[in-house]
Short mmCIF file of C-alpha atoms in Angstrom, two decimals:
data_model
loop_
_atom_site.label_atom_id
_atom_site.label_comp_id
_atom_site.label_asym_id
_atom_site.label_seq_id
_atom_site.Cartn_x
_atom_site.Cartn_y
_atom_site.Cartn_z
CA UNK I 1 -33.82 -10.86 -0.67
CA UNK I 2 -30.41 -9.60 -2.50
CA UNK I 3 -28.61 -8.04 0.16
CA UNK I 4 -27.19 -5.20 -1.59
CA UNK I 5 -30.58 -4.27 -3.60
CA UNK I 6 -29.81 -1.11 -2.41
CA UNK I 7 -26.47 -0.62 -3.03
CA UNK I 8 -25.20 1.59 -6.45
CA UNK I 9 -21.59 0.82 -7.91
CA UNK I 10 -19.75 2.99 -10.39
CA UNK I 11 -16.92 0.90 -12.18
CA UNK I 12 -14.72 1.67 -14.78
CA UNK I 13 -13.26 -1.85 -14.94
CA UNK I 14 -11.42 -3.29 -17.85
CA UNK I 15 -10.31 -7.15 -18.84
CA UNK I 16 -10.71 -9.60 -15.58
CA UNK I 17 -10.00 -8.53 -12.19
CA UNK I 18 -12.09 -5.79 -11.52
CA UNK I 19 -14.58 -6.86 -13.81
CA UNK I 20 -14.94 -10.01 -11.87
CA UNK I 21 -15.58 -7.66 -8.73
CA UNK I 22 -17.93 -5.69 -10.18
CA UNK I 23 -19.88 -9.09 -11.65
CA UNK I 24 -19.60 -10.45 -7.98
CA UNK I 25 -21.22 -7.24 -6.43
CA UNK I 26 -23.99 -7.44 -9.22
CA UNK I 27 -24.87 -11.13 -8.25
CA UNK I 28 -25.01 -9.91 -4.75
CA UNK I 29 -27.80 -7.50 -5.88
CA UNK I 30 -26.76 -4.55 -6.28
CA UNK I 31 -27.02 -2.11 -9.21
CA UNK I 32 -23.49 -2.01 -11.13
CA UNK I 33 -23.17 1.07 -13.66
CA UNK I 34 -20.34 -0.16 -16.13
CA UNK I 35 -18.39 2.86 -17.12
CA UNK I 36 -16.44 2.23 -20.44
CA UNK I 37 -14.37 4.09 -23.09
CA UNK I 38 -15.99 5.14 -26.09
CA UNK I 39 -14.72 1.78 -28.23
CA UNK I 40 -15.66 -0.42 -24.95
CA UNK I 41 -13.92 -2.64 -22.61
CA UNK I 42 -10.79 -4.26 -24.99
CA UNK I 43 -12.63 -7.32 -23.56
CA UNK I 44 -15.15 -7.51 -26.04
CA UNK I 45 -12.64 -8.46 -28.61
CA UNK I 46 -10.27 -10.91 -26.96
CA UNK I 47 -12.51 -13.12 -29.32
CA UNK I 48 -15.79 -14.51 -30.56
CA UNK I 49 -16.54 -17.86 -29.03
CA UNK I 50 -19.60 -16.94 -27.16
CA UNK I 51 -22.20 -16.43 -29.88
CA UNK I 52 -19.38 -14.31 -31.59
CA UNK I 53 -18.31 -12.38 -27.85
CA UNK I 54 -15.32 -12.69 -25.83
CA UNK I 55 -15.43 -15.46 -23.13
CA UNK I 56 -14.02 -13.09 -21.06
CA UNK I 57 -16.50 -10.44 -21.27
CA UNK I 58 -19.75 -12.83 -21.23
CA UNK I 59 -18.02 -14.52 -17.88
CA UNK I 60 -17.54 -11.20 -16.15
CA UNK I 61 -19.93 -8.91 -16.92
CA UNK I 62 -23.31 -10.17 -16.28
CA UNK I 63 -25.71 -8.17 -14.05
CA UNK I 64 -24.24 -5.14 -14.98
CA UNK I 65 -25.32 -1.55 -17.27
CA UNK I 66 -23.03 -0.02 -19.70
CA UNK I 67 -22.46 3.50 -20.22
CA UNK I 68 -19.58 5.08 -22.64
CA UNK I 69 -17.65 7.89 -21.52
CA UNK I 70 -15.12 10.08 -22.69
CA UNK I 71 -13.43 10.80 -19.40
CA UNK I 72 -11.23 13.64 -20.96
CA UNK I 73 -14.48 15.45 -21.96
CA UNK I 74 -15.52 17.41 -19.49
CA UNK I 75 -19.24 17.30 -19.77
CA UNK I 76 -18.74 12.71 -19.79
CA UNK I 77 -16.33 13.83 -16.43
CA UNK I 78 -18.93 16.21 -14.76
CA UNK I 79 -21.78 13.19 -15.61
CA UNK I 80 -19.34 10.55 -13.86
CA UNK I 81 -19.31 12.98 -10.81
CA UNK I 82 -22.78 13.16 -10.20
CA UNK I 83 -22.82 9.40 -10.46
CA UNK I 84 -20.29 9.02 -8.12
CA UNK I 85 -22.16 11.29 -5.77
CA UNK I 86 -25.00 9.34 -5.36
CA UNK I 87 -22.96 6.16 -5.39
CA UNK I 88 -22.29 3.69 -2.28
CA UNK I 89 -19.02 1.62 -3.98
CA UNK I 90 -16.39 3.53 -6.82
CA UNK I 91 -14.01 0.99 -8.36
CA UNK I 92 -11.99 1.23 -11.01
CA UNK I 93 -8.49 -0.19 -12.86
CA UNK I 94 -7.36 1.90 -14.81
CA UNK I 95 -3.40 2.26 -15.26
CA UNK I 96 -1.33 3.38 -12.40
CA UNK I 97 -2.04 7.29 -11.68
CA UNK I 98 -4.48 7.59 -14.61
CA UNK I 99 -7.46 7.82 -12.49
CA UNK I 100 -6.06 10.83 -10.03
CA UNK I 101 -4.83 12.75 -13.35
CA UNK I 102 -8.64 12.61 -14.39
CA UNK I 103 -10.17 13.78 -11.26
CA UNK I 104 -11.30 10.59 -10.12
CA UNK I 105 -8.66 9.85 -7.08
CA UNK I 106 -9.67 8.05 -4.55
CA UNK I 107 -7.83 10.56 -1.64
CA UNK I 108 -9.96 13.28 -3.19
CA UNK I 109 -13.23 11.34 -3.85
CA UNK I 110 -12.93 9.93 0.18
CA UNK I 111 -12.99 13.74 0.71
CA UNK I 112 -15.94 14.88 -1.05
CA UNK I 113 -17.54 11.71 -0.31
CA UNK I 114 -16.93 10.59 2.77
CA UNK I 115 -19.19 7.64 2.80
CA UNK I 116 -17.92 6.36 -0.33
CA UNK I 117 -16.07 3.02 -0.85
CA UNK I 118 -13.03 3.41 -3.21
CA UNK I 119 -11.52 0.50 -5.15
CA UNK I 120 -7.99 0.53 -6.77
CA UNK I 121 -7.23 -2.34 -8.77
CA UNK I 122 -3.04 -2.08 -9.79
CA UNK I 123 -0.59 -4.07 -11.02
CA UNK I 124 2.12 -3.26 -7.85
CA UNK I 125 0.04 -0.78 -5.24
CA UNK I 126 1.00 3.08 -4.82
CA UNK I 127 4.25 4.04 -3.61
CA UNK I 128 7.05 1.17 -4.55
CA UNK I 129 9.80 1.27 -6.84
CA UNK I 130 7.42 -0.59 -9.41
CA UNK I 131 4.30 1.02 -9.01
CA UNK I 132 4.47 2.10 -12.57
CA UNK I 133 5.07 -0.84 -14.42
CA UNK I 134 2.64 -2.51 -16.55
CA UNK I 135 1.37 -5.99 -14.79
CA UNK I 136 -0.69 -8.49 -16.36
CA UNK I 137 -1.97 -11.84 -15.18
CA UNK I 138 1.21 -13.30 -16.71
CA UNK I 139 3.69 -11.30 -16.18
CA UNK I 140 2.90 -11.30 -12.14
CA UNK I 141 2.88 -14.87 -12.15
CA UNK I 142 6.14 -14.83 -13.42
CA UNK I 143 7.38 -12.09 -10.89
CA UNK I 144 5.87 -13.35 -7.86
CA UNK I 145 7.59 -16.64 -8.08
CA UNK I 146 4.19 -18.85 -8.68
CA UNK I 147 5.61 -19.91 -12.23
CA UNK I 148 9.09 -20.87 -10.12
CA UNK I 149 6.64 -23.60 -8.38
CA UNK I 150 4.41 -24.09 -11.44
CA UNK I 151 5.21 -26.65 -14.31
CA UNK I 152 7.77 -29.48 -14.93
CA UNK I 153 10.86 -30.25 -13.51
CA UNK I 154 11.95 -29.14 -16.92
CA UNK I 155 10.45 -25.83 -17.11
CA UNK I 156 8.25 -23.08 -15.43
CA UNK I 157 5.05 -22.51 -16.72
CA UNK I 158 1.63 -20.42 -16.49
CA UNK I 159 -1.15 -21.75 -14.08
CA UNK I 160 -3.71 -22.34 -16.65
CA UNK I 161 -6.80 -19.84 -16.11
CA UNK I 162 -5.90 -16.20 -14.87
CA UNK I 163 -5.30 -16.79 -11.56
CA UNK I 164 -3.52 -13.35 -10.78
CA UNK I 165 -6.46 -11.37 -12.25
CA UNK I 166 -9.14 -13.79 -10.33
CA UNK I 167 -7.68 -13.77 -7.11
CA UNK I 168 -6.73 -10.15 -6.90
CA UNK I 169 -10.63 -9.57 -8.31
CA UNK I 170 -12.22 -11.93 -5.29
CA UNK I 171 -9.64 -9.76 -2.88
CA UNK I 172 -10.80 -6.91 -4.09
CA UNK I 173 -14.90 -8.22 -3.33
CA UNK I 174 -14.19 -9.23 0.07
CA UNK I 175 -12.67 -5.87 1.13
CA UNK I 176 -15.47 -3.82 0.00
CA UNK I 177 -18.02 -6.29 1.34
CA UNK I 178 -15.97 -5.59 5.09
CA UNK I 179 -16.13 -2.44 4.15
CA UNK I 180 -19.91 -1.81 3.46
CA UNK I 181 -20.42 -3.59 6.97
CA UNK I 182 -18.23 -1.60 8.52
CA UNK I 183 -19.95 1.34 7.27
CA UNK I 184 -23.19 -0.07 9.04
CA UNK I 185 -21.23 0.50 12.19
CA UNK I 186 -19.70 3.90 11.84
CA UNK I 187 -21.43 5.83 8.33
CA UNK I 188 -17.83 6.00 6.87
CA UNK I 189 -16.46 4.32 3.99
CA UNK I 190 -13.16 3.56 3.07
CA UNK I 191 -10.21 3.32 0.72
CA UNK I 192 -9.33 -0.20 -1.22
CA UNK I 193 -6.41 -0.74 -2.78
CA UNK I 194 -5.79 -4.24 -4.10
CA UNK I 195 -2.61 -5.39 -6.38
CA UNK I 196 -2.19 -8.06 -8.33
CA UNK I 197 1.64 -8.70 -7.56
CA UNK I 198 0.09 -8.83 -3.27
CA UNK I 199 -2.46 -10.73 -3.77
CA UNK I 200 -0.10 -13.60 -5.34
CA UNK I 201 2.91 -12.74 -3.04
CA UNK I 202 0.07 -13.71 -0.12
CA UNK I 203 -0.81 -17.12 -1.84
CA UNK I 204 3.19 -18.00 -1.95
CA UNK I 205 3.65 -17.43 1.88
CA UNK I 206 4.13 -21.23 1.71
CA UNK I 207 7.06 -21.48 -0.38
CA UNK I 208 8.41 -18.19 0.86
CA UNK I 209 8.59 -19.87 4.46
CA UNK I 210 10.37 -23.24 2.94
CA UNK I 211 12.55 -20.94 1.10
CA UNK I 212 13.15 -18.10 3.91
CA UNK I 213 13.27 -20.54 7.39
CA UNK I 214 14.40 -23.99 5.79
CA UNK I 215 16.89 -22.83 2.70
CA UNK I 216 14.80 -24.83 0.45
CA UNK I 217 12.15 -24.00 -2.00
CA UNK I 218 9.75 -25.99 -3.60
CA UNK I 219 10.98 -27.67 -6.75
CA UNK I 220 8.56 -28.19 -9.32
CA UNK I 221 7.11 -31.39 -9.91
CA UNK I 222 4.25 -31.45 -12.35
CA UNK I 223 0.91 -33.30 -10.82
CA UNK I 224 2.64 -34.01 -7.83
CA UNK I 225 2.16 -31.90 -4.27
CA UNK I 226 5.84 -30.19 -3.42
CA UNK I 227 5.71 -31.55 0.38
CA UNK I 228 3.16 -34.39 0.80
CA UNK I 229 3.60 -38.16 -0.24
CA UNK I 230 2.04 -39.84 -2.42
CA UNK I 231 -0.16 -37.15 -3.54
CA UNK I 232 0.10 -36.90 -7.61
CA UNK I 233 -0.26 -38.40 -10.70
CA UNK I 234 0.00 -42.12 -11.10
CA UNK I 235 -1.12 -44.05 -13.98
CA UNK I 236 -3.44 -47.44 -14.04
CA UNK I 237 -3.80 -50.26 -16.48
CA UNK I 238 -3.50 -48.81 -20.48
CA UNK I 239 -2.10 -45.76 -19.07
CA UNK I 240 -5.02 -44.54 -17.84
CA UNK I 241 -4.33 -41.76 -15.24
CA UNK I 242 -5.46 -40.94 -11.59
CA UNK I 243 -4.42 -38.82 -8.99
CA UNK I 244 -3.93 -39.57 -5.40
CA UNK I 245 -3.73 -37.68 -2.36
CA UNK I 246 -2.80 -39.41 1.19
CA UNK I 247 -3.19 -36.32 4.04
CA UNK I 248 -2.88 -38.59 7.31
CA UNK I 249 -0.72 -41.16 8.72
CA UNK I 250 -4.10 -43.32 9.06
CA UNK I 251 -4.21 -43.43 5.59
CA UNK I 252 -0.91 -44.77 4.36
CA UNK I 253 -1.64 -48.16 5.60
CA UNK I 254 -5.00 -48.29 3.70
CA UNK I 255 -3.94 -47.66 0.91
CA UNK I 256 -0.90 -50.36 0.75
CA UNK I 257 -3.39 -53.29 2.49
CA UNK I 258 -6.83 -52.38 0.21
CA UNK I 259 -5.49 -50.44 -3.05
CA UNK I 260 -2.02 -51.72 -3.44
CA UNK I 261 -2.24 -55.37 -1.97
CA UNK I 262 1.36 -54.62 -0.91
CA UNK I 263 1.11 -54.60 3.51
CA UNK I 264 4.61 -55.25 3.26
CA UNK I 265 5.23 -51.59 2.19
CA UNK I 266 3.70 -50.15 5.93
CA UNK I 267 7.51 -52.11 7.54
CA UNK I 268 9.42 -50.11 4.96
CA UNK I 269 11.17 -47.55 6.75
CA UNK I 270 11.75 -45.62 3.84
CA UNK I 271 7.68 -44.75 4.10
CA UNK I 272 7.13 -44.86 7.47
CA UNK I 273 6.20 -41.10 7.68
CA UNK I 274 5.60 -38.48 5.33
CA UNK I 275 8.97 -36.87 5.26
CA UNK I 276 10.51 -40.37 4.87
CA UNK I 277 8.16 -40.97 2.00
CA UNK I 278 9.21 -37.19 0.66
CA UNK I 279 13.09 -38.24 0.60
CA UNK I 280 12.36 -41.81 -0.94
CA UNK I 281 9.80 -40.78 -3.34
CA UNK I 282 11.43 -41.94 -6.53
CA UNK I 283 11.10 -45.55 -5.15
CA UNK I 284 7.79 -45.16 -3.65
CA UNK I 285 6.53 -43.88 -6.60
CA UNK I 286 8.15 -46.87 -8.84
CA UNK I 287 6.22 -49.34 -6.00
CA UNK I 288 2.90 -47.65 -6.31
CA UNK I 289 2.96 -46.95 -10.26
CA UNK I 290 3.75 -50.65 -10.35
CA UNK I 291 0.80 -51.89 -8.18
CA UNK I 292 -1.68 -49.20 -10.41
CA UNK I 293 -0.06 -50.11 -13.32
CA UNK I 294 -1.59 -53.59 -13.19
CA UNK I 295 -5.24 -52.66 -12.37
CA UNK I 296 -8.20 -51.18 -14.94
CA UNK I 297 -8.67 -47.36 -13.41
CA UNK I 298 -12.47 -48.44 -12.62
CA UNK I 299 -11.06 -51.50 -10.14
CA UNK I 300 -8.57 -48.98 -8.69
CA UNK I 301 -11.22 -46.34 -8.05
CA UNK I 302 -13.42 -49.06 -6.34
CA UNK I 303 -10.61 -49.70 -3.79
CA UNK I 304 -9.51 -46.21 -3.81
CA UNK I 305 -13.29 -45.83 -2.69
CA UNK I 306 -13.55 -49.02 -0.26
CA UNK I 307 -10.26 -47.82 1.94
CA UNK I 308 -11.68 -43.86 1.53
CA UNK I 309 -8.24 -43.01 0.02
CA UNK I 310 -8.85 -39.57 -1.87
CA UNK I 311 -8.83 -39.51 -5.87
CA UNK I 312 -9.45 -37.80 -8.40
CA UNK I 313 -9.38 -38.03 -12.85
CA UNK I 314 -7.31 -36.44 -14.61
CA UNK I 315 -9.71 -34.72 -17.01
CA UNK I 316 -10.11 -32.64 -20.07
CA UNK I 317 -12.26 -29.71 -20.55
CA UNK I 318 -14.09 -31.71 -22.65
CA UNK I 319 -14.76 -34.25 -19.87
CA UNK I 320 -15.34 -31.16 -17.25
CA UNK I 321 -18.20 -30.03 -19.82
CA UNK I 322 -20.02 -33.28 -19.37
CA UNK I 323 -19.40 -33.97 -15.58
CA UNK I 324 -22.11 -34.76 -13.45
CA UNK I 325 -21.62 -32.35 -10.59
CA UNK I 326 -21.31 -29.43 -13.28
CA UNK I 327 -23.88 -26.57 -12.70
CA UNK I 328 -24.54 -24.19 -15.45
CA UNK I 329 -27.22 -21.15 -15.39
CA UNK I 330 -28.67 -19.09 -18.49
CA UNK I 331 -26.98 -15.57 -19.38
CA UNK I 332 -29.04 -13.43 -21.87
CA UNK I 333 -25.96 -11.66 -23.91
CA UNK I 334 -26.34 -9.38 -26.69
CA UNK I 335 -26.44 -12.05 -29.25
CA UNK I 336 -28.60 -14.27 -27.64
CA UNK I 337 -28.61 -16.53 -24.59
CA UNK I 338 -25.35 -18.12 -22.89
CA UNK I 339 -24.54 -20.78 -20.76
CA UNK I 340 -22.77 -20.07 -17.69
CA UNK I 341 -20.70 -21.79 -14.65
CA UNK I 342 -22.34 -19.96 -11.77
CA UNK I 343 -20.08 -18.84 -8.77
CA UNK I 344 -19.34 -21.89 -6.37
CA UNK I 345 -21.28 -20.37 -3.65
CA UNK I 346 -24.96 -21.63 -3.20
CA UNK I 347 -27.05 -19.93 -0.50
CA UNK I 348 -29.60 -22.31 0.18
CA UNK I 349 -32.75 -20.04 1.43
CA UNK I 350 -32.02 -17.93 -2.34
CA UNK I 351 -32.31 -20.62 -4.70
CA UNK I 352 -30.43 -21.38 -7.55
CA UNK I 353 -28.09 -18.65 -8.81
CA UNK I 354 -30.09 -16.42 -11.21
CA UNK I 355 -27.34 -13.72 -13.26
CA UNK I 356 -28.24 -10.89 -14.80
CA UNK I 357 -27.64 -9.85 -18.46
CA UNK I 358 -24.67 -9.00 -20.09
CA UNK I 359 -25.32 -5.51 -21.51
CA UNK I 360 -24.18 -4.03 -25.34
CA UNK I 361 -22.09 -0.99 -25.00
CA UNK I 362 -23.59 1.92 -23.98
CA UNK I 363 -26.90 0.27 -24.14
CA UNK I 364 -27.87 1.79 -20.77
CA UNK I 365 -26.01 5.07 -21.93
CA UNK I 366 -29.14 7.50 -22.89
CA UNK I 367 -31.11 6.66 -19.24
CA UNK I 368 -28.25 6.97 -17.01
CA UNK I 369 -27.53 10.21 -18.69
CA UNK I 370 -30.85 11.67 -17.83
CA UNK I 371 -31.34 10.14 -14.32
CA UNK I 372 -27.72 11.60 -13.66
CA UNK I 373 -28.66 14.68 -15.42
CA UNK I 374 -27.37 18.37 -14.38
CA UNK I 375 -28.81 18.57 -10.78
CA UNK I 376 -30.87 21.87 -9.53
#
């Protein structure tokens, strides 16, 4: 059973984040109308890896039916009305105030429909001194500080997939899944607003506390965790790397008896606990690189293993693509069938994850315009 089989969504999303809800919603079941302009989501084009189709869009718009609409025309406006009347969810992300200027508001929608869900997806929220700038995945991570923590000693630098645009996009699901349930409870629905530049500021609360109640912020320090040691990047025999993680004072001694061969290093006082370890890491690093350094990464993996010390490869995309835990389902696209990660969520009584089809533009255009037709 798909839990929201009954459920009808009217999105006019654009690029990731509420694309990514929308795609979310669809896997859940229910029926996702994809409202776009008449040249189509600028997705399409970001480029034309996946059987000549943005990555993007094939990622993040399966499961869902495309309609193009001129939202300044007024018979494509009175059509997205009477689909918004009959719908159960209304999200869209369009740029700051555009929405309201066409009618589509989500004060005004909540009071014509007041057991609609509204969605707004924005850069900065309603009402702030920056509500109207322009914010992309970037450019927040920039101003919310998570390129300050991000990178090399050397320089600040971009977390390498979107991770503005995803987060604020898996916010954004989990707030109109509450509020669908809620809805159960009292027949009214309610009005979302997500932004990107919260959503991050809520993922730095970490930092923000070092830097607010201690006076000092997390450096940046490449492969290396900011406030737990060792946990980072080391490298074995022939430079091959690993990464290591020790979360627990039980640990610590493990590792230097079984990995390192070095018991001598539990006496040390300069890594007797975690923040000793934090202000000596320099030399603990130089004792443990040493130790790695003279073992093939296979024979310090099979320790690692034996004295349950956590690890991990440092791999390539490449070597992601052929890793053995990697699931991948079939998309039909447009141009043919895809290949696709599947959300990490597995319900077990459902099966494997089955996605729906990525639709061509307006390809569901003529049918929704009849079922939605003038009503008598």
């Amino acid at each position: 059973m798909n839990p929201f089989a009954d459920i009808l969504v009217v999105s006019i999303d654009q690029a990731v984040a509420a694309p990514l809800c929308a795609a979310k919603l669809a896997d859940a079941g229910a029926r996702v109308i994809k409202v776009e302009r008449p040249g189509g989501d600028f997705a399409r084009a970001y480029d034309t890896v996946v059987n000549g189709q943005s990555a993007y869009f094939v990622w993040l718009n399966r499961g869902k039916e495309s309609i193009a609409l001129d939202l300044k025309d007024p018979d494509d406006a009175a059509l997205l009305h009477r689909m918004i009347a009959q719908a159960d969810v209304f999200i869209q992300n369009l740029a700051p105030g555009a929405a309201a200027k066409l009618g589509f508001g989500a004060e005004a929608l909540r009071r014509k429909h007041p057991r609609l869900i509204t969605c707004d997806i924005s850069g900065y929220g309603e009402g702030g001194p920056y509500e109207n700038m322009k914010a992309y995945d970037l450019l927040i991570q920039a101003e919310t500080g998570v390129a300050a923590v991000t990178g090399s000693p050397d320089a600040p630098g971009r977390v390498g997939v979107s991770v503005v645009d995803l987060s604020a996009g898996v916010h954004a699901y989990a707030a109109i899944v509450e509020a669908l349930f809620a809805r159960e409870k009292t027949g009214e629905g309610r009005a979302v607003a997500v932004s990107l530049f919260h959503t991050m500021a809520d993922w730095m609360n970490v930092p923000l506390f070092h830097n607010d109640l201690a006076g000092n912020p997390p450096e940046r320090v490449g492969l290396r965790h900011p406030s737990i040691a060792p946990y980072g990047l080391f490298h074995c025999a022939g430079g091959e790397p690993i990464v290591i993680a020790i979360q627990n004072a039980r640990e610590w001694p493990r590792l230097c008896e079984t990995v390192l061969e070095r018991p001598d290093m539990t006496a040390d006082p300069r890594f007797a606990d975690n923040p000793a370890r934090l202000a000596n890491r320099p030399a603990l690093e130089a004792e443990i690189g040493a130790a790695l350094g003279r073992l093939p990464r296979e024979e310090a993996v099979r320790r690692l293993e034996a004295a349950k010390i956590a690890y991990g490869r440092v791999n390539s995309v490449a070597d992601l693509s052929a890793h053995p835990e990697l699931r991948r389902v079939p998309v039909d696209t447009p141009n043919g069938p895809a290949q696709v990660v599947p959300p990490g969520a597995l319900v077990r009584e459902l099966g494997a994850p089955r996605l729906g089809a990525v639709p061509a533009l307006d390809a569901h255009g003529p049918a929704i315009r009849a079922e939605f037709g003038e009503l008598t």
